[in-house]
Short mmCIF file of C-alpha atoms in Angstrom, two decimals:
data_model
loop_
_atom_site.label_atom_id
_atom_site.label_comp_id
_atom_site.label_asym_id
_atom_site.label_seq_id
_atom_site.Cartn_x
_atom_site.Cartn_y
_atom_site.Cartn_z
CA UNK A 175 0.00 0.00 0.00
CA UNK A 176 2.69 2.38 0.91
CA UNK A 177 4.50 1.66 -2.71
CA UNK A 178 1.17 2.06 -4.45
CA UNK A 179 0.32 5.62 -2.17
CA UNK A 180 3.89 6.78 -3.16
CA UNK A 181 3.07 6.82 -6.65
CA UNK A 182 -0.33 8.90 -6.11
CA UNK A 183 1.25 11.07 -3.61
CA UNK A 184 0.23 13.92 -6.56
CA UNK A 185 -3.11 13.48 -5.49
CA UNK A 186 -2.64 12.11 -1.50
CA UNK A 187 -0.87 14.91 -0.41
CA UNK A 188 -4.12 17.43 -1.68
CA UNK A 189 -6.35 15.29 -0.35
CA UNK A 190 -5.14 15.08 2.65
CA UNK A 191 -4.82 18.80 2.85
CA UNK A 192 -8.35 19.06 1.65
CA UNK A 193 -9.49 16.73 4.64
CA UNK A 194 -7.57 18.69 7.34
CA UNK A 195 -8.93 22.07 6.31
CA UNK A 196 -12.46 20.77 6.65
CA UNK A 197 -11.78 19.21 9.77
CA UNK A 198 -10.16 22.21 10.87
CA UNK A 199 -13.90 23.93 10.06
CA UNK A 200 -15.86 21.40 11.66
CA UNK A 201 -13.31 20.60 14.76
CA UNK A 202 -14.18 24.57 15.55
CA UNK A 203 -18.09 23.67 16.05
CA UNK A 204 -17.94 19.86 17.20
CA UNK A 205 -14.46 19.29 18.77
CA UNK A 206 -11.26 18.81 17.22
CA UNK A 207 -11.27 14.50 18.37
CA UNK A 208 -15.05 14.52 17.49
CA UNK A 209 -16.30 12.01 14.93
CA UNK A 210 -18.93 14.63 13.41
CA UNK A 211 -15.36 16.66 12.57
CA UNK A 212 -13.94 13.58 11.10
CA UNK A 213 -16.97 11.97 9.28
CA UNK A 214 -18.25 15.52 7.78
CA UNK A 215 -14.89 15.83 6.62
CA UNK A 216 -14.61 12.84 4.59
CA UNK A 217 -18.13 13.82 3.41
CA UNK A 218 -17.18 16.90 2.48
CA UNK A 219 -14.16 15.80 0.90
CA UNK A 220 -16.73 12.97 -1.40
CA UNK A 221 -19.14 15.99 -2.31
CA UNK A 222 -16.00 18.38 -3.46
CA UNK A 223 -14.85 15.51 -5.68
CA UNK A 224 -18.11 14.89 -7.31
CA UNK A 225 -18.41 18.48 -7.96
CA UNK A 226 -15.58 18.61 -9.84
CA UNK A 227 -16.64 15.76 -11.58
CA UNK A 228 -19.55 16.00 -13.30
CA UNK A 229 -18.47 16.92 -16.67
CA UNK A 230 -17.12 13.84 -16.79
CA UNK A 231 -20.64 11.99 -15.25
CA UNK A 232 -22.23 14.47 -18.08
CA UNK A 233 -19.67 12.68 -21.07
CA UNK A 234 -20.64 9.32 -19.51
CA UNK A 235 -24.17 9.76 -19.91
CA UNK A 236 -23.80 10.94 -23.07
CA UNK A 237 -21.46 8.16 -24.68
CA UNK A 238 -23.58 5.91 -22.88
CA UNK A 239 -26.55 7.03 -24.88
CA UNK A 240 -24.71 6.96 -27.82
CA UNK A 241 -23.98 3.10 -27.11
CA UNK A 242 -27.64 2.13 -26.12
CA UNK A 243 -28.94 4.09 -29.59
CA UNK A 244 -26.64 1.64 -31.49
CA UNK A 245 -27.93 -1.44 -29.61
CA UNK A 246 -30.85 -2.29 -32.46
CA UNK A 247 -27.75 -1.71 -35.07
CA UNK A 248 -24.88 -4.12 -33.02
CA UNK A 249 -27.74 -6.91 -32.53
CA UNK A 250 -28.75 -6.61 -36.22
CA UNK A 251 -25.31 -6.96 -37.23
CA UNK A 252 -24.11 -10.16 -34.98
CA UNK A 253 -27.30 -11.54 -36.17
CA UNK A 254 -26.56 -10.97 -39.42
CA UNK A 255 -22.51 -12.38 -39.31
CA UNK A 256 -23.35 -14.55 -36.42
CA UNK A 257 -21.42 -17.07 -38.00
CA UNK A 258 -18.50 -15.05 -39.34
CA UNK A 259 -16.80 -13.14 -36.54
CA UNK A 260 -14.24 -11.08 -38.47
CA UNK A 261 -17.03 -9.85 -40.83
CA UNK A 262 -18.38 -8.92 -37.47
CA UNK A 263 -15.63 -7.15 -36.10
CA UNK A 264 -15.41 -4.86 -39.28
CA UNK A 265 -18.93 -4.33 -39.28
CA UNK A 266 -18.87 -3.09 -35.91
CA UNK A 267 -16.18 -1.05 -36.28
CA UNK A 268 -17.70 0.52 -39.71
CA UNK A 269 -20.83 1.29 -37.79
CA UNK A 270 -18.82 2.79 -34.64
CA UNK A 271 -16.67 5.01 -37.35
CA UNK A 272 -19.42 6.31 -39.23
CA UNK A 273 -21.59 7.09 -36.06
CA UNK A 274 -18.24 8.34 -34.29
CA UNK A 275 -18.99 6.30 -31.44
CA UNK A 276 -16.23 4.69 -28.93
CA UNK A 277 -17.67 1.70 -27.22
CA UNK A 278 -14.47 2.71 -24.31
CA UNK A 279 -15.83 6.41 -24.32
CA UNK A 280 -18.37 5.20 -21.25
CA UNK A 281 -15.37 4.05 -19.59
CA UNK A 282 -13.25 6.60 -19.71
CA UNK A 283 -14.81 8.77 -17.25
CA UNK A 284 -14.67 6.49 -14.89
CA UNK A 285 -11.44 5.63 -15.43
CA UNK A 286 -10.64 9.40 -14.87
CA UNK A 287 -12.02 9.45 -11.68
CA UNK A 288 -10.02 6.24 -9.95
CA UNK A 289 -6.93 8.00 -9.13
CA UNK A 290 -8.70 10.55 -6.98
CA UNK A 291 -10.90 7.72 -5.21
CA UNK A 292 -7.97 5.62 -4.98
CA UNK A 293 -6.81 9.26 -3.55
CA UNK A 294 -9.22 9.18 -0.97
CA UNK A 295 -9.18 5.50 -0.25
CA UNK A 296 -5.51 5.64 0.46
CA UNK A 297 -6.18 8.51 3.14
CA UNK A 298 -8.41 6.82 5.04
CA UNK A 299 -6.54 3.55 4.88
CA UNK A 300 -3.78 5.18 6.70
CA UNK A 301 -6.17 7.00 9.07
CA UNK A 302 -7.30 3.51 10.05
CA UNK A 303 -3.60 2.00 10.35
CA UNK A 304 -2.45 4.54 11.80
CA UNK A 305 0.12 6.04 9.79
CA UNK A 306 0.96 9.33 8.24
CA UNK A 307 0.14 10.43 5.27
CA UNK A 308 0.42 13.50 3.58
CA UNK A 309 -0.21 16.79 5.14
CA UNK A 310 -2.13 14.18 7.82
CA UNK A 311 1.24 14.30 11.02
CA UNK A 312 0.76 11.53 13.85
CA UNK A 313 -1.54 13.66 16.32
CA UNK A 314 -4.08 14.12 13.45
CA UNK A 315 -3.86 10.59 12.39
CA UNK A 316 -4.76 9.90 16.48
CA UNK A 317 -7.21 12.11 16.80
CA UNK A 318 -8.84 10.60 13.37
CA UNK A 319 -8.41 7.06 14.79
CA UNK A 320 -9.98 8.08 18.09
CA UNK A 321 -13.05 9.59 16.61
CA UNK A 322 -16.19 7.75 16.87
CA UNK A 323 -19.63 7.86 14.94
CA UNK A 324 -22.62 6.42 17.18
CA UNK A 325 -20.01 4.48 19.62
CA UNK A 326 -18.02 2.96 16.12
CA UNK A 327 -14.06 4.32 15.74
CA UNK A 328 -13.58 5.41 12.48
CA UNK A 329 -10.64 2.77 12.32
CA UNK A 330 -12.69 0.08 13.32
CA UNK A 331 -14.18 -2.76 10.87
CA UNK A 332 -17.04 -5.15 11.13
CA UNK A 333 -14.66 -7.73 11.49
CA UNK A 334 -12.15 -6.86 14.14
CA UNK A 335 -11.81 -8.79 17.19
CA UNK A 336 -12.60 -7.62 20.93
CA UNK A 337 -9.31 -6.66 21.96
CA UNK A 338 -8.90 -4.16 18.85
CA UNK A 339 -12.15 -3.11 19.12
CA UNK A 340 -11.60 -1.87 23.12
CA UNK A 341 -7.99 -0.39 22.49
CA UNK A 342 -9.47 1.75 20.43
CA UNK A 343 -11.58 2.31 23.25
CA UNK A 344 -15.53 1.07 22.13
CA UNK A 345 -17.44 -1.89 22.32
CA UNK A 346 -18.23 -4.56 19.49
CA UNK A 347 -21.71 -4.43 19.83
CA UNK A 348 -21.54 -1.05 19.16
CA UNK A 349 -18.81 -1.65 15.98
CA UNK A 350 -20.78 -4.15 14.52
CA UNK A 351 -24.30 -2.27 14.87
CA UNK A 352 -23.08 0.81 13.14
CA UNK A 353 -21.17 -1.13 10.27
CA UNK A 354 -23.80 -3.27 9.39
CA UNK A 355 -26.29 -0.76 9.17
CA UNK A 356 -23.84 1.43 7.16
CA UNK A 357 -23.23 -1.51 4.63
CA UNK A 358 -26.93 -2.55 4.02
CA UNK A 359 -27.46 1.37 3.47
CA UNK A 360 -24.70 1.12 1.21
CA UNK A 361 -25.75 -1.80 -0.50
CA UNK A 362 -29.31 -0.73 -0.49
CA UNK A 363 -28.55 2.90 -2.29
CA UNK A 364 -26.55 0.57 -4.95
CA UNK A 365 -29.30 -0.96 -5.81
CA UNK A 366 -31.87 1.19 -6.17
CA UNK A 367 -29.56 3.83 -8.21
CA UNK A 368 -29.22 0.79 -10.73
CA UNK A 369 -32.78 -0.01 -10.22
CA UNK A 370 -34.06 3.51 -11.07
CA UNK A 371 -31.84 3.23 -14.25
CA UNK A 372 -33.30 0.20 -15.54
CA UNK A 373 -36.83 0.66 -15.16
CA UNK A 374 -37.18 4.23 -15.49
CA UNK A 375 -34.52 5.66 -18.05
CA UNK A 376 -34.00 2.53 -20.58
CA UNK A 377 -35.77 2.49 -24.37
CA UNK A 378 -38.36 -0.13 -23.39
CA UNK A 379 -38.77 -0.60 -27.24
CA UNK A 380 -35.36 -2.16 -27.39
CA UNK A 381 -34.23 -5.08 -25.89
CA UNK A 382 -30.99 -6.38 -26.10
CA UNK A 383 -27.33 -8.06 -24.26
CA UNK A 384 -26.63 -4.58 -22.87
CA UNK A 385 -30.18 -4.22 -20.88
CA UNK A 386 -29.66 -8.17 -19.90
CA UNK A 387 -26.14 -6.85 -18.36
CA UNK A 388 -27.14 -3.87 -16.57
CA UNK A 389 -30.00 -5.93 -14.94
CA UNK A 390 -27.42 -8.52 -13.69
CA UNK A 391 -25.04 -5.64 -12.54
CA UNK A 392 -28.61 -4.32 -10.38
CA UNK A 393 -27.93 -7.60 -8.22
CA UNK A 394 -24.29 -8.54 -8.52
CA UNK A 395 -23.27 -5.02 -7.17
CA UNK A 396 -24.75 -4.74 -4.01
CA UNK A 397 -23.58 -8.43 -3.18
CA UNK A 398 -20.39 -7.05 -3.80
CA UNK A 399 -20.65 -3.96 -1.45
CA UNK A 400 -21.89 -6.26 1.50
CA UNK A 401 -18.69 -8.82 0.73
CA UNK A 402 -15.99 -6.00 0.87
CA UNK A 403 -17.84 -3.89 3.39
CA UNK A 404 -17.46 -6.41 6.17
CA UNK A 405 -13.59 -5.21 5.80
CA UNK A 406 -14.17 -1.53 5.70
CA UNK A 407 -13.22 0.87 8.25
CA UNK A 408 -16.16 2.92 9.44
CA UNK A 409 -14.14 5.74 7.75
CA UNK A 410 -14.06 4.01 4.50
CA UNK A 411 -18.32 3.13 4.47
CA UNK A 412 -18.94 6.77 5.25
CA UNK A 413 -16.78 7.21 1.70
CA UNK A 414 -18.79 4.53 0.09
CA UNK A 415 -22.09 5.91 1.96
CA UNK A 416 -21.79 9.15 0.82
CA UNK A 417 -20.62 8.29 -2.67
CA UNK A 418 -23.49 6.02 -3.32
CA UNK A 419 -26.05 8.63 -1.80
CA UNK A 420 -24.58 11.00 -4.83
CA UNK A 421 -24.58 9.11 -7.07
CA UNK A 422 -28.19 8.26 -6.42
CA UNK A 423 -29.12 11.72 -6.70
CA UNK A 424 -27.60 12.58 -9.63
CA UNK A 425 -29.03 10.07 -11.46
CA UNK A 426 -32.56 10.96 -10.10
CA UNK A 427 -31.86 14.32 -11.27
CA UNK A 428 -30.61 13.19 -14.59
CA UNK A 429 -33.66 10.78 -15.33
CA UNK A 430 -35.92 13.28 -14.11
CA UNK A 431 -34.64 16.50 -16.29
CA UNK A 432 -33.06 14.51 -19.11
CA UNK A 433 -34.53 10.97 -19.82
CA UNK A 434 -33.71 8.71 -22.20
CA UNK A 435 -35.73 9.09 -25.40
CA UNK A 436 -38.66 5.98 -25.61
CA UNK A 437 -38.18 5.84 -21.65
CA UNK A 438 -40.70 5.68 -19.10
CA UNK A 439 -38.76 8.56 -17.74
CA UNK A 440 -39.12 10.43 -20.99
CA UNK A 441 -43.13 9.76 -20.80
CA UNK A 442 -43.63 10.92 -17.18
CA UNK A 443 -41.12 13.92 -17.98
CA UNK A 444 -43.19 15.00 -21.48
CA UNK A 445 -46.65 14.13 -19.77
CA UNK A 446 -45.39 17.42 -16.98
CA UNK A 447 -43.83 19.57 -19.70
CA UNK A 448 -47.42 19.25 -21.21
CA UNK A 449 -49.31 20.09 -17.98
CA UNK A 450 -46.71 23.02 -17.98
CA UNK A 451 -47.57 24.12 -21.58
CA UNK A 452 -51.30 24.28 -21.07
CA UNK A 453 -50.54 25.96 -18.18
CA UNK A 454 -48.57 28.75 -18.89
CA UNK A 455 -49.41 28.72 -23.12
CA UNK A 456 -45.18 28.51 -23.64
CA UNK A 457 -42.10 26.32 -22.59
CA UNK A 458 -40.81 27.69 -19.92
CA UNK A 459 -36.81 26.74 -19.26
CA UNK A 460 -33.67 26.40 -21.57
CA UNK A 461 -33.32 22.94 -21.10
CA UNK A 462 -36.99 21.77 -21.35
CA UNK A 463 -36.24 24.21 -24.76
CA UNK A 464 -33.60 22.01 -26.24
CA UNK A 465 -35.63 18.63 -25.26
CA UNK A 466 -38.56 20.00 -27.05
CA UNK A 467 -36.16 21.42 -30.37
CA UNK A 468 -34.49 17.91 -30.35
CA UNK A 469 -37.97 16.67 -31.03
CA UNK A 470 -38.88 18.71 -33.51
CA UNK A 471 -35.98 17.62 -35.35
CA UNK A 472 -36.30 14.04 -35.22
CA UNK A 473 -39.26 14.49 -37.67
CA UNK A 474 -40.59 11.49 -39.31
CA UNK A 475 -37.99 9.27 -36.85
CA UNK A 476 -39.70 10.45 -33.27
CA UNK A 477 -40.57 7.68 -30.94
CA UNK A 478 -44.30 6.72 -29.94
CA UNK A 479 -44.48 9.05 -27.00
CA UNK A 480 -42.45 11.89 -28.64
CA UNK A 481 -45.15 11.50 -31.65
CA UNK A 482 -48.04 11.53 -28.89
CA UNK A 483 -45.95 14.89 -27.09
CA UNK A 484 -46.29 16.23 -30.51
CA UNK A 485 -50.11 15.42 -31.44
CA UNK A 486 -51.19 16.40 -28.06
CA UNK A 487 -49.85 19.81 -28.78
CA UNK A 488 -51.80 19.84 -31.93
CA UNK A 489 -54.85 19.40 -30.35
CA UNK A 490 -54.77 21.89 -28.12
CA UNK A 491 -53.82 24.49 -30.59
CA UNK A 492 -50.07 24.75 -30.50
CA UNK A 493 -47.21 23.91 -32.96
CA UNK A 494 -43.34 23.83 -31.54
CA UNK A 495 -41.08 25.40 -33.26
CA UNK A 496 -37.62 24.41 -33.68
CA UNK A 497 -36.23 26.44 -31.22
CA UNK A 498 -37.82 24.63 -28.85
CA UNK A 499 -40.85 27.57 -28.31
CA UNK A 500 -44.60 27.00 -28.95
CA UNK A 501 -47.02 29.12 -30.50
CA UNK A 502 -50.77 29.26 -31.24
CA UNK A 503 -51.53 27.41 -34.52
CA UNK A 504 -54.49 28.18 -36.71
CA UNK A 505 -53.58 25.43 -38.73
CA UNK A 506 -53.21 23.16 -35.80
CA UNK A 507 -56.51 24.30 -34.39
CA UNK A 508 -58.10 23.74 -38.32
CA UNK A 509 -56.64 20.20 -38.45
CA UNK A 510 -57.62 19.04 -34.36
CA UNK A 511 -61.32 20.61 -35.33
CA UNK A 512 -61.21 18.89 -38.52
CA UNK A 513 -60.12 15.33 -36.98
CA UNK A 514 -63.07 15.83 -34.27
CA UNK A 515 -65.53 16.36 -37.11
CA UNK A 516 -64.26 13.78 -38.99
CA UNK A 517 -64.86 11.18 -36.28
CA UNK A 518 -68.73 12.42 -35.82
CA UNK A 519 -69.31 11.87 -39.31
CA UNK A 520 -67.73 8.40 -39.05
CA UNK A 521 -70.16 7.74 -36.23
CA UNK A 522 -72.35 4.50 -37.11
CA UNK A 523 -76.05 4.86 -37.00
CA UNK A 524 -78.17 3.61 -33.86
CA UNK A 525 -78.38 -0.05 -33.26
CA UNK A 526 -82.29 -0.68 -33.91
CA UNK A 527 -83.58 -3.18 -30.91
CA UNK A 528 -83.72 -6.86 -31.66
CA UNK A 529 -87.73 -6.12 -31.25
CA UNK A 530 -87.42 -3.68 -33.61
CA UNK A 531 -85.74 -5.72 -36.02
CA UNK A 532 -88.51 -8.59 -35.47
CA UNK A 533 -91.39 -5.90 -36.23
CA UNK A 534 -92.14 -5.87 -40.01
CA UNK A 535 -92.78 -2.73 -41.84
CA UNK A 536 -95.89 -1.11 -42.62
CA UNK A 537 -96.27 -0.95 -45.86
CA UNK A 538 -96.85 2.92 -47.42
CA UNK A 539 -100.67 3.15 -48.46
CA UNK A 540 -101.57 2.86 -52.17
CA UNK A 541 -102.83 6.10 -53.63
#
């Protein structure tokens, strides 16, 4: 670990900085030895990090989009060369070049972001053992090791015994509470970020490997959390914790101003945007603005609910424009009028009664 920290000492040494500045901040209000100090340190530490991270989560959403548009194409192609690989592989490529799509440009981001989670990691890894590390001297490092949230040292793990559990001054009972709840909150906020992703902001009109994957990555995940949690210090769950919890509301965010077109997501979103238009007679927002432009554009190629967005703004008298605005439409007004009188004319006469039918005509009187 210490070979492996050296290397990232770049991004250690700032981090650790960055943690003793907040805990200098909170230590003023809570107590310098205080868990709150500690724990809304590392917290604070997580949220700075995502911050200045989410242009990359905003590339990763969009290559990812770019990937799941392409599903129909991939599965049409391995279909089609299922039996010749290479002619695969080219095709594949073909379509990724002429698309200028990078099936690795999902990963990247992620990628990007290791080092400084490793960063953080490595912090508290030292907190927990003990050692120095950084800007973080030995009376720091103490004081961090000390600190306990609801009774649990931030050093100490679900699976320490009783004699390292009360030199660090607590109880197990107490350890092992606070850990476990931490890890099935951590497991739990895992899940239902990749839950909320699956049934929410996926094209339900396409099915293919990649939504099999994802679905198996809803379960597999959380398993995971619970197996490595058990050997978490409480310092490295609150990491975990808090990551999770951010990641959770991003995403909510995400699916809930920018869905994925043919989503359910997309159909609740449009279904308010359309409350909002009747409402107020205009779009009101620059995003909702480009979602509505991006529409329009599609044309002929819109999905079922973007078509129904569309018709539903017809009927009530509007047309959008491509810049994303709406405005009153004589023509739309002409054709929804038109459709309704249409369908009265189309209306089939009244079903005579079956005594009615029975009942035989008078014949008319001869003159």
């Amino acid at each position: 670990m210490d070979t492996i920290a050296s290397l990232f000492s770049f991004i250690t040494t700032p981090v650790s900085w960055i943690v003793v500045q907040f805990h200098s901040l909170y230590g003023a209000i809570f107590g310098p030895d205080s868990g709150w100090a500690w724990g809304l340190s590392i917290v604070s530490l997580v949220v700075l990090i995502r911050i200045c991270l989410i242009p990359l989560f905003v590339k990763q959403i969009k290559a990812t989009r770019g990937m799941q548009a392409l599903q129909p194409k991939m599965k049409a192609i391995q279909e089609r060369y299922k039996n010749d690989k290479q002619r695969q592989s080219e095709e594949m490529m073909k379509l990724y070049k002429e698309t200028g799509t990078n099936p690795l440009s999902s990963c990247l981001p992620i990628l990007a972001q290791s080092p400084f989670f490793f960063a953080l990691y490595s912090v508290l890894a030292h907190i927990a053992d003990g050692k120095t590390i950084g800007v973080l001297d030995q009376q720091l490092v103490d004081s961090a090791r000390e600190a306990k949230i609801f009774g649990a040292p931030i050093a100490a793990k679900f699976m320490d015994s009783p004699e390292k559990v009360a030199a660090l001054g607590a109880s197990l009972t107490d350890v092992r509470i606070v850990t476990a709840v931490m890890i099935i909150m951590m497991s739990l906020s895992q899940f239902y970020t990749q839950r909320q992703l699956m049934q929410k902001n996926v094209d339900l009109t396409v099915k293919t490997p990649f939504m099999q994957q994802q679905k198996m990555l809803m379960y597999i995940f959380p398993v995971i959390f619970a197996v490595m949690g058990v050997n978490f210090p409480v310092g490295v769950l609150v990491y975990w914790l808090t990551t999770n919890v951010w990641t959770m509301g991003q995403q909510m965010y995400v699916i809930n101003q920018n869905p994925t077109p043919g989503s359910k997501a997309q159909d609740q979103y449009l279904t308010r945007l359309l409350k909002s238009v009747s409402s107020h007679g205009q779009v009101k927002g620059r995003g909702k603005k480009k979602i509505v432009a991006a529409i329009v554009a599609k044309g002929p190629d819109r999905n079922d609910i973007e078509r129904k967005f569309i018709a539903t703004l017809t009927k009530q008298g509007l047309a959008a424009q491509d810049d994303g605005s709406v405005i009153k439409s004589s023509v739309a007004t002409a054709d929804a009028d038109a459709a309704s009188s249409g369908a009265q004319k189309r209306q089939q006469p009244k079903r005579q009664t079956k005594a009615q039918r029975q009942t035989p005509s008078k014949p008319s009187p001869k003159k």
